Amino acid sequence: MYFKQILDHFNYNSLGNGTYDQRYLITDQYWKKGYGPIFFYTGNEGDIWEFALNSGFITELAAVQGALVIFAEHRYYGKSLPFGKDSFNIPEVGLLTVEQALADYAVMISELKKELGAQTCPVIVFGGSYGGMLSVYMRIRYPNIVAGALAASAPILSTAGLGDSRQFFQDVTADFEKFKPACRDAVKGAFQKLNTLAQQKDYSRIQSAFSLCKTPSTPKDIHQLNGLLRNAFTMMAMLDYPYSTQFIGSMPSFPVKVACETMLNGTDLMLALRDTVGIVYNSTGQLACYDLYGLYAECADPTGCGLGFDSYAWDYQACTEIEMCYESNNVTDMFPPMTFTEQQREQYCSKRWGVVPRPGWLKTQFWGQDLSTASNIIFSNGDLDPWANGGIRKSLSPSLIAINIPEGAHHLDLRESNPADPESVIVARKKESEIIAQWVKAARKEPS
Amino acid sequence: MYFKQILDHFNYNSLGNGTYDQRYLITDQYWKKGYGPIFFYTGNEGDIWEFALNSGFITELAAVQGALVIFAEHRYYGKSLPFGKDSFNIPEVGLLTVEQALADYAVMISELKKELGAQTCPVIVFGGSYGGMLSVYMRIRYPNIVAGALAASAPILSTAGLGDSRQFFQDVTADFEKFKPACRDAVKGAFQKLNTLAQQKDYSRIQSAFSLCKTPSTPKDIHQLNGLLRNAFTMMAMLDYPYSTQFIGSMPSFPVKVACETMLNGTDLMLALRDTVGIVYNSTGQLACYDLYGLYAECADPTGCGLGFDSYAWDYQACTEIEMCYESNNVTDMFPPMTFTEQQREQYCSKRWGVVPRPGWLKTQFWGQDLSTASNIIFSNGDLDPWANGGIRKSLSPSLIAINIPEGAHHLDLRESNPADPESVIVARKKESEIIAQWVKAARKEPS
């Protein structure tokens, strides 16, 4: 469905005081009409179908608890482009902020509750990753509207500039090391070989070793290659699920295991590295060669922005409010040294979008680690997920609850049940389900 | 002092990503440097000196509690005009919103704490009227920055469209009625006489009775006269202090008493009404006649916007987020029937500012009456104040505390001590002082 949404919640004289069509998915299949709770997914950086199809737990829970389910698409993503193909022009892109997205959800929930006769139905928000951050923010910003939040794999600290800039790639590395230390060593060794060839400017050997479509010819090309290679490991660590998935691309079951077996199988380290990143970039085996700039695009998020319109939007958010100055350094991680300092960020973002990032803004606006006055939030994290340690790992109070899932990758708990699920995610989902039922019970009240 | 402030907190590509100079007053005269709390006044709709000079309680409390005192001026008021004399053009005026003002204060507090070596000093916010609303909002929006709020006479419900549109002028009337029912009857009678003359189009008798500089000639002029007259009673009810004051004009001590004595003294009701409103418009006795359009300007706030640049800013806020559709009707109050419906508001605001108000927005954005998850807020109100019943009159929890002051007018408790103070405001200030000391004690912590 589409919702007629206010374009600018924070300026009554901007851009003609207009509206745009915000997409949402809705099902009342399980809803105890007018009574059951509303489960509202706070859409994040992509097409809302992508998240709906990979968050089956919410629908399973709705079936048990008689809930109405809504998946709302984030402005500037998917089909919710306020200015169509001009949405990423300047200044049109300026209405892409976290605050506008939250206000969208607040207005949408309030209006839909009226339309659907659901005024007294408690609302629980759900989200994974950046969507989980939005769920946290919805609960702290709009507790008048939202009774509780399940924030799965939400890196609310590391994206607010809190924590160690080395943490992310260190934790990616740890996943491979955990499988076998030799795996980490092999990856590190392969990157060293590549570095040696690059130093020697032996570009044609690099091309053949990595099956590149075009011969690299500059340090910039080598930098791009390193970024592309590193990104494949990021994806496999994040999406290290116990069964094959179609989410942000195609992934086999246990991709970290598959990657390490591939790394340790070959005799030539660089060929092994090529085949390993092929798990991500060439899952069908159809690619004859790798297009260096076509498969991966560098942006203001060192963990990757993806490709296409959605990647523009995320790049813009990483250039404004969301702070991800993560580095690899070849010491605390297995990757080549690649910095992304606040200065590099500012330089890139000024040039790309005409904006100056505001470090510290998310911490001011959404409380950083000073969450003691908040309530009714579950922070779930999987120990396999490199984002986990950028989030809340210990309960902060009886109603600010951390749930850690030892065998979990990036928001595994939001996915539908699967025979291959480890016991730890089954336990986590059960606990989440119980807490949410309590919140709903406590929030029941007369229409206000 | 002036603070280099971000012009648009919510759009990184607007108006050149600039800054403006925001004024603030600061004194460290009583501060236990680096340790004592920060008392921060969240400036409202006027020159910050006006509020600083009429909020002596804050400084008295700072002397006792060793606090640093800051009075911050609200953007678009006083000398804090982001675009100078062009600030009230369209679209420049569009950056005047509650959210921008709150973000200003959040950024200013965070930066000044660093600059002043006050990182560990708890911050308490204070405000009166709309400033009190801002104090409430600061605490619920930024509990990471603000440990508690004293919101004096903050009509957070009635300005969010919650409550009875007749309440305000009914409570103005009650003040005069309380002094003597005959006073209310005399005022009502005088307005009826005026109405009769207006029906007869006897404009010259109206001119002489009310000493108008120009003869009224249209129903619009009569409407303007009614507004001007009603406004004087609003002012006297709000500012019914037990000693003479210079705040929003010049006021004698106990103006309601003075008004009623004047009303009941004369033999001609209309002449008595003229002399009564003279308490407000002609306190010096220097005016030979009343300039119908020069002394009072109708705007989107039926309780009055004042005159000059500040009045433009307040009119704009009343046209966008702040909802004051209050009516008088001659039944529940003593004034002529004067409606201000949501439709009238929309019509006026579209024409004046090119904006469409968004009823319900403050309720969505700042929780309306759903404050149960908030904490550490004092809602003080004076029973004489017509704004009081638009605010919180009963404690909502042990840390959401209502303090009612039977003999208090509009935020009397914020004023400096005076020998004429009634016992009830002395008791209220003592209680406020104790609660604030507790908040400060509880909030002490290591730098985050």
mmCIF file of N, CA and C in Angstrom, chain B residues 235-274:
data_model
loop_
_atom_site.group_PDB
_atom_site.id
_atom_site.type_symbol
_atom_site.label_atom_id
_atom_site.label_comp_id
_atom_site.label_asym_id
_atom_site.label_seq_id
_atom_site.Cartn_x
_atom_site.Cartn_y
_atom_site.Cartn_z
ATOM 1 N N MET B 235 -4.170 39.996 29.815
ATOM 2 C CA MET B 235 -2.886 40.417 30.385
ATOM 3 C C MET B 235 -2.987 40.592 31.902
ATOM 4 N N MET B 236 -4.061 41.239 32.349
ATOM 5 C CA MET B 236 -4.184 41.492 33.782
ATOM 6 C C MET B 236 -4.368 40.199 34.571
ATOM 7 N N ALA B 237 -5.081 39.239 33.993
ATOM 8 C CA ALA B 237 -5.257 37.952 34.673
ATOM 9 C C ALA B 237 -3.929 37.199 34.760
ATOM 10 N N MET B 238 -3.199 37.165 33.628
ATOM 11 C CA MET B 238 -1.906 36.465 33.602
ATOM 12 C C MET B 238 -0.898 37.075 34.564
ATOM 13 N N LEU B 239 -0.908 38.397 34.602
ATOM 14 C CA LEU B 239 0.143 39.112 35.329
ATOM 15 C C LEU B 239 -0.387 39.684 36.650
ATOM 16 N N ASP B 240 -1.294 38.943 37.264
ATOM 17 C CA ASP B 240 -1.923 39.409 38.508
ATOM 18 C C ASP B 240 -0.998 39.148 39.706
ATOM 19 N N TYR B 241 0.140 39.847 39.686
ATOM 20 C CA TYR B 241 1.143 39.686 40.738
ATOM 21 C C TYR B 241 0.830 40.628 41.903
ATOM 22 N N PRO B 242 1.334 40.304 43.098
ATOM 23 C CA PRO B 242 1.015 41.119 44.282
ATOM 24 C C PRO B 242 1.880 42.372 44.411
ATOM 25 N N TYR B 243 2.634 42.681 43.400
ATOM 26 C CA TYR B 243 3.445 43.901 43.386
ATOM 27 C C TYR B 243 3.551 44.361 41.935
ATOM 28 N N SER B 244 3.889 45.633 41.747
ATOM 29 C CA SER B 244 3.907 46.143 40.374
ATOM 30 C C SER B 244 5.101 45.559 39.618
ATOM 31 N N THR B 245 4.910 45.326 38.318
ATOM 32 C CA THR B 245 5.945 44.666 37.516
ATOM 33 C C THR B 245 6.144 45.352 36.175
ATOM 34 N N GLN B 246 7.323 45.105 35.630
ATOM 35 C CA GLN B 246 7.641 45.511 34.265
ATOM 36 C C GLN B 246 7.935 44.243 33.475
ATOM 37 N N PHE B 247 6.912 43.614 32.978
ATOM 38 C CA PHE B 247 7.107 42.354 32.246
ATOM 39 C C PHE B 247 5.985 42.287 31.234
ATOM 40 N N ILE B 248 6.323 42.221 29.961
ATOM 41 C CA ILE B 248 5.323 42.388 28.907
ATOM 42 C C ILE B 248 4.527 43.661 29.211
ATOM 43 N N GLY B 249 5.217 44.744 29.353
ATOM 44 C CA GLY B 249 4.548 46.004 29.681
ATOM 45 C C GLY B 249 4.558 46.286 31.182
ATOM 46 N N SER B 250 3.878 47.359 31.538
ATOM 47 C CA SER B 250 3.890 47.871 32.903
ATOM 48 C C SER B 250 2.586 47.486 33.592
ATOM 49 N N MET B 251 2.672 46.957 34.802
ATOM 50 C CA MET B 251 1.462 46.480 35.464
ATOM 51 C C MET B 251 1.474 46.926 36.928
ATOM 52 N N PRO B 252 0.342 47.436 37.458
ATOM 53 C CA PRO B 252 0.305 47.772 38.881
ATOM 54 C C PRO B 252 0.244 46.494 39.718
ATOM 55 N N SER B 253 0.408 46.608 41.011
ATOM 56 C CA SER B 253 0.212 45.435 41.864
ATOM 57 C C SER B 253 -1.269 45.060 41.841
ATOM 58 N N PHE B 254 -1.543 43.794 41.956
ATOM 59 C CA PHE B 254 -2.922 43.264 41.920
ATOM 60 C C PHE B 254 -3.762 43.894 40.813
ATOM 61 N N PRO B 255 -3.374 43.750 39.572
ATOM 62 C CA PRO B 255 -4.111 44.424 38.492
ATOM 63 C C PRO B 255 -5.578 43.992 38.380
ATOM 64 N N VAL B 256 -5.888 42.744 38.732
ATOM 65 C CA VAL B 256 -7.294 42.315 38.642
ATOM 66 C C VAL B 256 -8.142 43.125 39.623
ATOM 67 N N LYS B 257 -7.600 43.323 40.807
ATOM 68 C CA LYS B 257 -8.293 44.137 41.820
ATOM 69 C C LYS B 257 -8.459 45.571 41.315
ATOM 70 N N VAL B 258 -7.380 46.128 40.791
ATOM 71 C CA VAL B 258 -7.436 47.498 40.266
ATOM 72 C C VAL B 258 -8.471 47.582 39.140
ATOM 73 N N ALA B 259 -8.477 46.579 38.276
ATOM 74 C CA ALA B 259 -9.428 46.566 37.158
ATOM 75 C C ALA B 259 -10.860 46.543 37.672
ATOM 76 N N CYS B 260 -11.119 45.669 38.605
ATOM 77 C CA CYS B 260 -12.490 45.533 39.098
ATOM 78 C C CYS B 260 -12.930 46.793 39.833
ATOM 79 N N GLU B 261 -12.043 47.382 40.584
ATOM 80 C CA GLU B 261 -12.392 48.638 41.260
ATOM 81 C C GLU B 261 -12.723 49.719 40.231
ATOM 82 N N THR B 262 -11.953 49.720 39.144
ATOM 83 C CA THR B 262 -12.216 50.694 38.078
ATOM 84 C C THR B 262 -13.560 50.410 37.408
ATOM 85 N N MET B 263 -13.806 49.142 37.128
ATOM 86 C CA MET B 263 -15.056 48.769 36.463
ATOM 87 C C MET B 263 -16.268 49.142 37.305
ATOM 88 N N LEU B 264 -16.104 48.958 38.603
ATOM 89 C CA LEU B 264 -17.271 49.134 39.483
ATOM 90 C C LEU B 264 -17.390 50.558 40.002
ATOM 91 N N ASN B 265 -16.425 51.376 39.668
ATOM 92 C CA ASN B 265 -16.373 52.731 40.195
ATOM 93 C C ASN B 265 -17.224 53.698 39.366
ATOM 94 N N GLY B 266 -17.125 53.560 38.060
ATOM 95 C CA GLY B 266 -17.768 54.531 37.167
ATOM 96 C C GLY B 266 -19.279 54.389 37.130
ATOM 97 N N THR B 267 -19.910 55.331 36.517
ATOM 98 C CA THR B 267 -21.359 55.260 36.347
ATOM 99 C C THR B 267 -21.690 54.782 34.934
ATOM 100 N N ASP B 268 -20.798 55.143 33.960
ATOM 101 C CA ASP B 268 -20.994 54.688 32.584
ATOM 102 C C ASP B 268 -20.120 53.458 32.353
ATOM 103 N N LEU B 269 -20.747 52.324 32.021
ATOM 104 C CA LEU B 269 -20.005 51.076 31.896
ATOM 105 C C LEU B 269 -18.934 51.136 30.817
ATOM 106 N N MET B 270 -19.259 51.772 29.678
ATOM 107 C CA MET B 270 -18.266 51.805 28.594
ATOM 108 C C MET B 270 -17.075 52.669 28.949
ATOM 109 N N LEU B 271 -17.317 53.788 29.634
ATOM 110 C CA LEU B 271 -16.192 54.613 30.075
ATOM 111 C C LEU B 271 -15.348 53.859 31.101
ATOM 112 N N ALA B 272 -16.034 53.096 31.958
ATOM 113 C CA ALA B 272 -15.301 52.289 32.943
ATOM 114 C C ALA B 272 -14.442 51.242 32.239
ATOM 115 N N LEU B 273 -14.998 50.655 31.201
ATOM 116 C CA LEU B 273 -14.239 49.650 30.443
ATOM 117 C C LEU B 273 -13.015 50.296 29.789
ATOM 118 N N ARG B 274 -13.233 51.495 29.229
ATOM 119 C CA ARG B 274 -12.114 52.229 28.628
ATOM 120 C C ARG B 274 -11.015 52.473 29.663
#
